[in-house]
Amino acid sequence: MRFALLSIMVVVLFLLNLFIGSVDIPARDVMEILLGDDTHGAAGFIVMGSRLPMAVTALLAGAGLAVSGLMLQTSFRNPLAGPSILGITSGASLGVALVLLFFGGSVAIGTLSIGGYAAVILGAFVGSMLMMGVLLGLSSLLRNDLMLLITGIMMGYLASSLIMLLNYASTAEGVQNYVMWGMSSFNGVSMRQLPLFAGITLAGIFISLLLIKPLNVMLLGAGYAANLGVNINRVRNMLLLATGLLSAVITAYCGPVSFIGLAVPHIARLIFRTDNHRVLMPATLMCGAAVALGCSLMCILPKGFVIPVNAVTPVIGAPVVLWVLLRRRK
């Protein structure tokens, strides 16, 4: 019953993102456009070229960030772990900072020059994947999950320090562009870019679903899981791969979205009252999609104004984190 209600909520929020926007388009026209009518001119471009990819992006990004947070919280046995805890998001931010603040918004690879939004996406993706590669290499040396967690945090601090130095040495225009990217948005994926974004995100989610059984065993402790025949290093590497892919592609296209990966797994636990990942994993995916779609809807203001996603996500995420802290104190 709860899964059915959650599914209905996701569908309703998805449709509301298509029918409601900063530009007023009659619901009948929106329905006709979605059914293939291409006679509505600018309205058709807004619905199919902006609202539809933004709704799909929010759905996939919310699900991907939420499931990343769930896996990290289970693996590190830390309720405050999230996709940014291992420094992968910081790696993406550093990649974007290099593109916007150091290279001036364009990157040259041999005779090929990449500029504009494509350069930003490339920088974020390369930065995330390089950070993930370092973590995968360190995971074979650092057998302790806590040590790997601390290493990720330290690498995140190092990346933040380098970003501050780049900000200091950059132009005012570069700093402004970087700040705008850091505010995050779900409307950065065009219809042409959507297949690539969706393919990588779904691949990361698929790897996550393969880890349901090992994650359930790891709830009992790494030592007990190893005694039951679970290959801890293999599971941890797959977890880092899935988390890295999801964090990299979502941060590259949407910016460093805050709180969804941290708070949504706790919302799913509160609704379903279980730690069984056979239930919790799909519940977290659906809750993440619903929260991201809701935040996307809240970002739309009248008269053409759209506020950043990171201005809305703390409204939902911060109370959940405070509730977790107070519950653990008791």
Coordinates of N, CA, C and O in Angstrom, one line a residue, residues 105-244:
G105 N 36.7 29.2 -19.1 CA 35.5 28.7 -19.7 C 35.6 27.8 -20.9 O 34.6 27.3 -21.4
S106 N 36.8 27.6 -21.4 CA 37.0 26.7 -22.5 C 38.2 25.8 -22.3 O 39.2 26.3 -21.7
V107 N 38.2 24.6 -22.8 CA 39.3 23.7 -22.7 C 39.8 23.2 -24.0 O 38.9 22.8 -24.9
A108 N 41.1 23.2 -24.3 CA 41.6 22.8 -25.6 C 42.3 21.4 -25.4 O 43.2 21.3 -24.5
I109 N 41.9 20.5 -26.2 CA 42.5 19.1 -26.2 C 43.1 18.9 -27.6 O 42.4 18.5 -28.5
G110 N 44.4 19.2 -27.7 CA 45.0 19.1 -29.0 C 44.5 20.2 -29.9 O 44.5 21.4 -29.6
T111 N 43.9 19.8 -31.1 CA 43.3 20.8 -32.0 C 41.8 21.0 -31.7 O 41.2 21.8 -32.3
L112 N 41.3 20.2 -30.7 CA 39.9 20.3 -30.4 C 39.7 21.3 -29.2 O 40.3 21.2 -28.2
S113 N 38.8 22.2 -29.4 CA 38.5 23.2 -28.3 C 37.0 23.1 -27.9 O 36.1 23.0 -28.7
I114 N 36.8 22.9 -26.6 CA 35.5 22.7 -26.0 C 35.2 23.9 -25.1 O 36.0 24.2 -24.2
G115 N 34.1 24.6 -25.4 CA 33.7 25.7 -24.5 C 32.3 25.7 -24.1 O 31.5 24.8 -24.4
G116 N 31.9 26.7 -23.3 CA 30.5 26.8 -22.9 C 30.1 25.7 -21.9 O 30.9 25.2 -21.1
Y117 N 28.9 25.3 -22.0 CA 28.3 24.4 -21.0 C 29.0 23.0 -21.2 O 29.1 22.2 -20.2
A118 N 29.4 22.6 -22.4 CA 30.0 21.3 -22.6 C 31.3 21.2 -21.8 O 31.7 20.2 -21.3
A119 N 32.1 22.3 -21.8 CA 33.3 22.3 -21.0 C 33.1 22.2 -19.5 O 33.8 21.5 -18.8
V120 N 32.0 22.8 -19.0 CA 31.7 22.7 -17.6 C 31.3 21.2 -17.3 O 31.8 20.7 -16.3
I121 N 30.5 20.6 -18.1 CA 30.1 19.2 -17.9 C 31.4 18.3 -17.9 O 31.5 17.4 -17.1
L122 N 32.2 18.5 -18.9 CA 33.4 17.7 -19.1 C 34.3 17.9 -17.8 O 34.8 16.9 -17.3
G123 N 34.5 19.1 -17.3 CA 35.3 19.4 -16.2 C 34.8 18.7 -14.9 O 35.5 18.0 -14.2
A124 N 33.4 18.8 -14.7 CA 32.8 18.1 -13.5 C 33.0 16.6 -13.6 O 33.3 16.0 -12.6
F125 N 32.7 16.1 -14.8 CA 32.8 14.6 -14.9 C 34.2 14.1 -14.7 O 34.4 13.1 -14.0
V126 N 35.2 14.8 -15.4 CA 36.5 14.3 -15.2 C 37.0 14.4 -13.8 O 37.7 13.5 -13.2
G127 N 36.7 15.5 -13.1 CA 37.0 15.7 -11.7 C 36.5 14.7 -10.8 O 37.2 14.1 -10.0
S128 N 35.2 14.3 -11.0 CA 34.5 13.3 -10.2 C 35.2 11.9 -10.4 O 35.5 11.2 -9.5
M129 N 35.4 11.6 -11.7 CA 35.9 10.3 -12.0 C 37.4 10.1 -11.6 O 37.8 9.0 -11.1
L130 N 38.2 11.2 -11.6 CA 39.5 11.1 -11.1 C 39.5 10.9 -9.6 O 40.3 10.1 -9.1
M131 N 38.7 11.6 -8.9 CA 38.6 11.4 -7.5 C 38.1 10.0 -7.1 O 38.6 9.4 -6.2
M132 N 37.2 9.5 -7.9 CA 36.7 8.1 -7.7 C 37.8 7.1 -8.0 O 38.0 6.1 -7.3
G133 N 38.6 7.4 -9.0 CA 39.8 6.5 -9.3 C 40.8 6.4 -8.2 O 41.3 5.4 -7.8
V134 N 41.1 7.6 -7.6 CA 42.0 7.6 -6.4 C 41.4 6.8 -5.3 O 42.1 6.1 -4.6
L135 N 40.1 7.0 -5.0 CA 39.5 6.3 -3.9 C 39.5 4.7 -4.2 O 39.7 4.0 -3.2
L136 N 39.2 4.4 -5.4 CA 39.3 2.9 -5.7 C 40.7 2.4 -5.5 O 40.8 1.2 -5.1
G137 N 41.7 3.2 -5.9 CA 43.1 2.7 -5.7 C 43.4 2.6 -4.2 O 44.0 1.7 -3.7
L138 N 42.9 3.6 -3.4 CA 43.2 3.6 -2.0 C 42.4 2.5 -1.2 O 42.8 2.0 -0.2
S139 N 41.2 2.1 -1.8 CA 40.4 1.1 -1.1 C 41.1 -0.3 -1.0 O 40.8 -1.1 -0.1
S140 N 42.1 -0.5 -1.9 CA 42.8 -1.8 -1.8 C 43.9 -1.7 -0.8 O 44.4 -2.7 -0.3
L141 N 44.3 -0.5 -0.4 CA 45.3 -0.3 0.6 C 44.7 -0.1 2.0 O 45.3 -0.5 3.0
L142 N 43.6 0.7 2.0 CA 43.0 1.0 3.3 C 41.9 0.0 3.5 O 40.8 0.1 3.0
R143 N 42.1 -1.0 4.3 CA 41.1 -2.1 4.5 C 40.0 -1.6 5.4 O 38.9 -2.2 5.5
N144 N 40.2 -0.6 6.2 CA 39.3 -0.1 7.2 C 38.3 0.9 6.6 O 38.8 1.9 6.0
D145 N 37.0 0.7 6.7 CA 36.1 1.7 6.1 C 36.2 3.0 6.7 O 36.0 4.1 6.0
L146 N 36.4 3.1 8.0 CA 36.5 4.4 8.7 C 37.7 5.2 8.1 O 37.6 6.4 7.9
M147 N 38.9 4.5 7.9 CA 40.0 5.2 7.3 C 39.7 5.7 5.9 O 40.2 6.8 5.6
L148 N 39.0 4.9 5.1 CA 38.6 5.4 3.8 C 37.7 6.6 3.9 O 37.8 7.5 3.1
L149 N 36.8 6.6 4.8 CA 35.9 7.7 5.0 C 36.6 9.0 5.3 O 36.4 10.0 4.8
I150 N 37.6 8.9 6.3 CA 38.4 10.0 6.7 C 39.2 10.5 5.5 O 39.4 11.7 5.3
T151 N 39.8 9.6 4.7 CA 40.6 10.0 3.6 C 39.7 10.8 2.6 O 40.2 11.8 2.0
G152 N 38.5 10.3 2.3 CA 37.6 11.0 1.4 C 37.3 12.4 1.9 O 37.2 13.4 1.2
I153 N 37.1 12.6 3.2 CA 36.8 13.9 3.8 C 38.0 14.8 3.6 O 37.9 16.0 3.3
M154 N 39.2 14.3 3.9 CA 40.4 15.1 3.8 C 40.6 15.5 2.3 O 41.0 16.6 2.0
M155 N 40.3 14.6 1.4 CA 40.5 15.0 -0.1 C 39.5 16.0 -0.4 O 39.7 16.9 -1.3
G156 N 38.3 16.0 0.2 CA 37.3 17.0 -0.1 C 37.7 18.4 0.4 O 37.6 19.4 -0.2
Y157 N 38.4 18.4 1.6 CA 38.9 19.6 2.1 C 40.0 20.2 1.2 O 40.1 21.4 1.0
L158 N 40.9 19.3 0.7 CA 41.9 19.7 -0.2 C 41.4 20.3 -1.4 O 41.9 21.4 -1.9
A159 N 40.3 19.7 -2.0 CA 39.7 20.2 -3.2 C 39.1 21.6 -2.9 O 39.2 22.5 -3.7
S160 N 38.4 21.7 -1.8 CA 37.8 23.0 -1.4 C 38.9 24.1 -1.3 O 38.7 25.3 -1.7
S161 N 40.0 23.7 -0.7 CA 41.1 24.7 -0.6 C 41.6 25.2 -1.9 O 41.9 26.4 -2.1
L162 N 41.8 24.2 -2.9 CA 42.3 24.6 -4.2 C 41.2 25.5 -4.9 O 41.6 26.4 -5.6
I163 N 39.9 25.2 -4.7 CA 38.9 26.0 -5.3 C 38.9 27.5 -4.8 O 38.8 28.4 -5.5
M164 N 39.2 27.6 -3.4 CA 39.3 29.0 -2.9 C 40.5 29.7 -3.5 O 40.4 30.9 -3.8
L165 N 41.6 29.0 -3.7 CA 42.8 29.7 -4.3 C 42.4 30.1 -5.8 O 42.8 31.2 -6.2
L166 N 41.7 29.2 -6.5 CA 41.3 29.6 -7.9 C 40.4 30.8 -7.9 O 40.4 31.6 -8.8
N167 N 39.4 30.8 -6.9 CA 38.5 32.0 -6.8 C 39.3 33.3 -6.6 O 38.9 34.3 -7.2
Y168 N 40.3 33.2 -5.8 CA 41.1 34.4 -5.4 C 41.8 34.9 -6.7 O 42.0 36.1 -6.8
A169 N 42.3 34.0 -7.5 CA 43.1 34.4 -8.6 C 42.3 34.7 -9.9 O 42.8 35.1 -10.9
S170 N 41.0 34.4 -9.9 CA 40.2 34.5 -11.1 C 39.6 35.9 -11.3 O 39.6 36.7 -10.4
T171 N 38.9 36.0 -12.4 CA 38.2 37.3 -12.8 C 36.8 37.2 -12.1 O 36.3 36.2 -11.7
A172 N 36.2 38.4 -12.1 CA 34.8 38.5 -11.5 C 33.8 37.7 -12.3 O 32.9 37.1 -11.7
E173 N 34.0 37.7 -13.6 CA 33.0 36.9 -14.4 C 33.2 35.4 -14.2 O 32.2 34.7 -14.1
G174 N 34.4 35.0 -14.0 CA 34.6 33.5 -13.8 C 34.0 33.1 -12.4 O 33.4 32.1 -12.3
V175 N 34.2 34.0 -11.4 CA 33.7 33.7 -10.1 C 32.2 33.6 -10.1 O 31.5 32.8 -9.5
Q176 N 31.6 34.6 -10.9 CA 30.1 34.6 -11.0 C 29.6 33.4 -11.7 O 28.6 32.8 -11.2
N177 N 30.2 32.9 -12.7 CA 29.8 31.7 -13.4 C 29.9 30.5 -12.5 O 29.0 29.6 -12.5
Y178 N 31.0 30.4 -11.7 CA 31.2 29.3 -10.9 C 30.1 29.3 -9.8 O 29.6 28.2 -9.4
V179 N 29.8 30.4 -9.2 CA 28.8 30.5 -8.2 C 27.4 30.1 -8.7 O 26.7 29.4 -8.0
M180 N 27.1 30.5 -9.9 CA 25.8 30.1 -10.5 C 25.8 28.6 -10.7 O 24.7 28.0 -10.5
W181 N 26.8 28.0 -11.2 CA 26.8 26.5 -11.3 C 26.7 25.9 -9.9 O 25.9 24.9 -9.8
G182 N 27.3 26.4 -8.9 CA 27.2 25.8 -7.6 C 25.9 25.9 -7.0 O 25.6 25.1 -6.0
M183 N 25.0 26.7 -7.5 CA 23.6 26.8 -6.9 C 22.7 25.6 -7.3 O 21.7 25.4 -6.7
S184 N 23.1 25.0 -8.4 CA 22.5 23.7 -8.9 C 21.1 24.0 -9.5 O 20.4 24.9 -9.1
S185 N 20.8 23.2 -10.5 CA 19.6 23.3 -11.2 C 19.3 22.0 -12.0 O 20.3 21.3 -12.4
F186 N 18.1 21.6 -12.2 CA 17.7 20.4 -12.9 C 17.4 20.7 -14.4 O 17.1 19.8 -15.1
N187 N 17.5 22.0 -14.8 CA 17.2 22.3 -16.2 C 18.4 22.4 -17.1 O 18.4 23.0 -18.1
G188 N 19.6 21.8 -16.6 CA 20.8 21.9 -17.4 C 20.9 20.8 -18.4 O 21.9 20.7 -19.1
V189 N 20.0 19.8 -18.5 CA 20.1 18.7 -19.4 C 19.1 19.0 -20.5 O 17.9 19.0 -20.3
S190 N 19.6 19.1 -21.7 CA 18.7 19.3 -22.9 C 18.2 17.9 -23.4 O 18.6 16.9 -22.9
M191 N 17.2 18.0 -24.2 CA 16.6 16.7 -24.8 C 17.7 15.9 -25.5 O 17.6 14.7 -25.5
R192 N 18.6 16.6 -26.1 CA 19.7 15.9 -26.9 C 20.7 15.2 -25.9 O 21.2 14.1 -26.2
Q193 N 20.9 15.8 -24.7 CA 21.8 15.3 -23.8 C 21.2 14.2 -22.8 O 21.9 13.5 -22.2
L194 N 19.8 14.2 -22.8 CA 19.1 13.4 -21.9 C 19.4 11.9 -22.0 O 19.6 11.2 -21.0
P195 N 19.5 11.3 -23.2 CA 19.9 9.9 -23.3 C 21.2 9.5 -22.6 O 21.2 8.5 -21.9
L196 N 22.2 10.3 -22.8 CA 23.5 10.0 -22.2 C 23.4 10.1 -20.6 O 23.8 9.3 -19.9
F197 N 22.7 11.2 -20.2 CA 22.5 11.4 -18.7 C 21.7 10.2 -18.1 O 22.1 9.7 -17.1
A198 N 20.6 9.9 -18.8 CA 19.8 8.8 -18.3 C 20.5 7.5 -18.3 O 20.4 6.7 -17.4
G199 N 21.3 7.2 -19.4 CA 21.9 5.9 -19.5 C 23.0 5.7 -18.4 O 23.0 4.6 -17.8
I200 N 23.8 6.7 -18.1 CA 24.8 6.6 -17.1 C 24.1 6.5 -15.7 O 24.6 5.7 -14.9
T201 N 23.1 7.3 -15.5 CA 22.4 7.3 -14.2 C 21.8 5.9 -13.9 O 21.9 5.3 -12.9
L202 N 21.1 5.4 -15.0 CA 20.4 4.1 -14.8 C 21.5 3.0 -14.6 O 21.2 2.0 -13.9
A203 N 22.6 3.1 -15.3 CA 23.7 2.1 -15.1 C 24.2 2.1 -13.6 O 24.4 1.0 -13.0
G204 N 24.3 3.3 -13.0 CA 24.7 3.4 -11.6 C 23.6 2.8 -10.7 O 23.9 2.1 -9.7
I205 N 22.4 3.1 -11.0 CA 21.3 2.5 -10.2 C 21.2 1.0 -10.3 O 21.0 0.3 -9.3
F206 N 21.5 0.5 -11.5 CA 21.5 -1.0 -11.7 C 22.6 -1.7 -10.9 O 22.3 -2.7 -10.2
I207 N 23.8 -1.1 -10.9 CA 24.8 -1.6 -10.0 C 24.4 -1.6 -8.5 O 24.7 -2.5 -7.8
S208 N 23.7 -0.5 -8.1 CA 23.3 -0.4 -6.8 C 22.3 -1.5 -6.4 O 22.3 -2.1 -5.3
L209 N 21.4 -1.9 -7.3 CA 20.4 -2.9 -7.1 C 21.1 -4.3 -6.9 O 20.6 -5.2 -6.2
L210 N 22.2 -4.5 -7.6 CA 23.0 -5.7 -7.5 C 23.6 -5.9 -6.1 O 24.0 -7.0 -5.7
L211 N 23.7 -4.8 -5.3 CA 24.3 -4.8 -4.0 C 23.3 -5.0 -2.9 O 23.7 -4.9 -1.7
I212 N 22.1 -5.2 -3.2 CA 21.1 -5.3 -2.1 C 21.4 -6.4 -1.1 O 21.4 -6.2 0.1
K213 N 21.7 -7.6 -1.6 CA 22.0 -8.7 -0.7 C 23.2 -8.5 0.1 O 23.2 -8.7 1.4
P214 N 24.4 -8.1 -0.5 CA 25.6 -7.9 0.3 C 25.4 -6.8 1.4 O 25.9 -6.8 2.5
L215 N 24.6 -5.7 1.0 CA 24.4 -4.6 2.0 C 23.6 -5.1 3.2 O 23.8 -4.7 4.3
N216 N 22.6 -6.0 2.9 CA 21.9 -6.6 4.0 C 22.8 -7.4 5.0 O 22.6 -7.3 6.2
V217 N 23.7 -8.1 4.4 CA 24.6 -8.9 5.2 C 25.6 -7.9 6.0 O 25.9 -8.2 7.2
M218 N 26.0 -6.9 5.4 CA 26.9 -5.9 6.0 C 26.3 -5.2 7.1 O 27.0 -4.5 8.0
L219 N 25.0 -5.2 7.2 CA 24.3 -4.6 8.4 C 24.7 -5.3 9.7 O 24.7 -4.7 10.8
L220 N 25.1 -6.5 9.6 CA 25.5 -7.3 10.8 C 27.0 -7.1 11.1 O 27.5 -7.6 12.1
G221 N 27.7 -6.3 10.3 CA 29.1 -6.0 10.5 C 30.0 -6.7 9.5 O 29.7 -7.7 8.9
A222 N 31.2 -6.0 9.2 CA 32.1 -6.5 8.1 C 32.6 -7.9 8.5 O 32.8 -8.7 7.6
G223 N 33.0 -8.1 9.7 CA 33.5 -9.4 10.1 C 32.6 -10.5 9.9 O 32.9 -11.6 9.4
Y224 N 31.3 -10.3 10.3 CA 30.3 -11.3 10.2 C 30.0 -11.6 8.7 O 29.9 -12.7 8.2
A225 N 30.0 -10.5 7.9 CA 29.8 -10.6 6.4 C 30.9 -11.4 5.8 O 30.6 -12.3 4.9
A226 N 32.1 -11.2 6.2 CA 33.3 -11.9 5.6 C 33.2 -13.4 6.0 O 33.5 -14.3 5.2
N227 N 32.7 -13.7 7.2 CA 32.6 -15.1 7.6 C 31.5 -15.8 6.8 O 31.5 -17.1 6.7
L228 N 30.5 -15.1 6.3 CA 29.5 -15.6 5.5 C 29.8 -15.8 4.0 O 29.0 -16.2 3.2
G229 N 31.1 -15.4 3.7 CA 31.6 -15.5 2.3 C 31.4 -14.3 1.5 O 31.7 -14.3 0.3
V230 N 31.1 -13.1 2.1 CA 30.9 -11.9 1.3 C 32.3 -11.3 1.1 O 33.1 -11.1 2.0
N231 N 32.7 -11.0 -0.2 CA 33.9 -10.4 -0.5 C 33.8 -8.9 -0.2 O 33.3 -8.1 -1.1
I232 N 34.3 -8.5 0.9 CA 34.1 -7.1 1.4 C 34.8 -6.1 0.4 O 34.2 -5.1 0.0
N233 N 36.0 -6.4 -0.1 CA 36.7 -5.5 -1.0 C 35.9 -5.4 -2.3 O 35.8 -4.2 -2.9
R234 N 35.4 -6.5 -2.8 CA 34.7 -6.4 -4.1 C 33.4 -5.6 -3.9 O 33.1 -4.8 -4.8
V235 N 32.7 -5.8 -2.8 CA 31.5 -5.1 -2.6 C 31.8 -3.6 -2.4 O 31.1 -2.7 -3.0
R236 N 32.8 -3.3 -1.7 CA 33.2 -1.9 -1.5 C 33.6 -1.2 -2.8 O 33.2 -0.1 -3.1
N237 N 34.3 -1.9 -3.7 CA 34.7 -1.3 -5.0 C 33.5 -1.1 -5.9 O 33.4 -0.1 -6.6
M238 N 32.5 -2.1 -5.8 CA 31.3 -1.9 -6.6 C 30.5 -0.7 -6.1 O 29.9 0.0 -6.8
L239 N 30.5 -0.6 -4.8 CA 29.7 0.5 -4.1 C 30.4 1.8 -4.5 O 29.7 2.8 -4.9
L240 N 31.7 1.9 -4.5 CA 32.4 3.1 -4.9 C 32.1 3.4 -6.4 O 32.0 4.6 -6.7
L241 N 32.1 2.4 -7.2 CA 31.9 2.6 -8.6 C 30.5 3.1 -8.9 O 30.3 4.1 -9.6
A242 N 29.5 2.5 -8.2 CA 28.1 3.0 -8.4 C 27.9 4.4 -7.9 O 27.4 5.3 -8.6
T243 N 28.4 4.7 -6.7 CA 28.3 6.0 -6.1 C 29.1 7.0 -6.9 O 28.6 8.2 -7.1
G244 N 30.3 6.6 -7.4 CA 31.1 7.6 -8.2 C 30.4 7.9 -9.5 O 30.3 9.1 -9.9

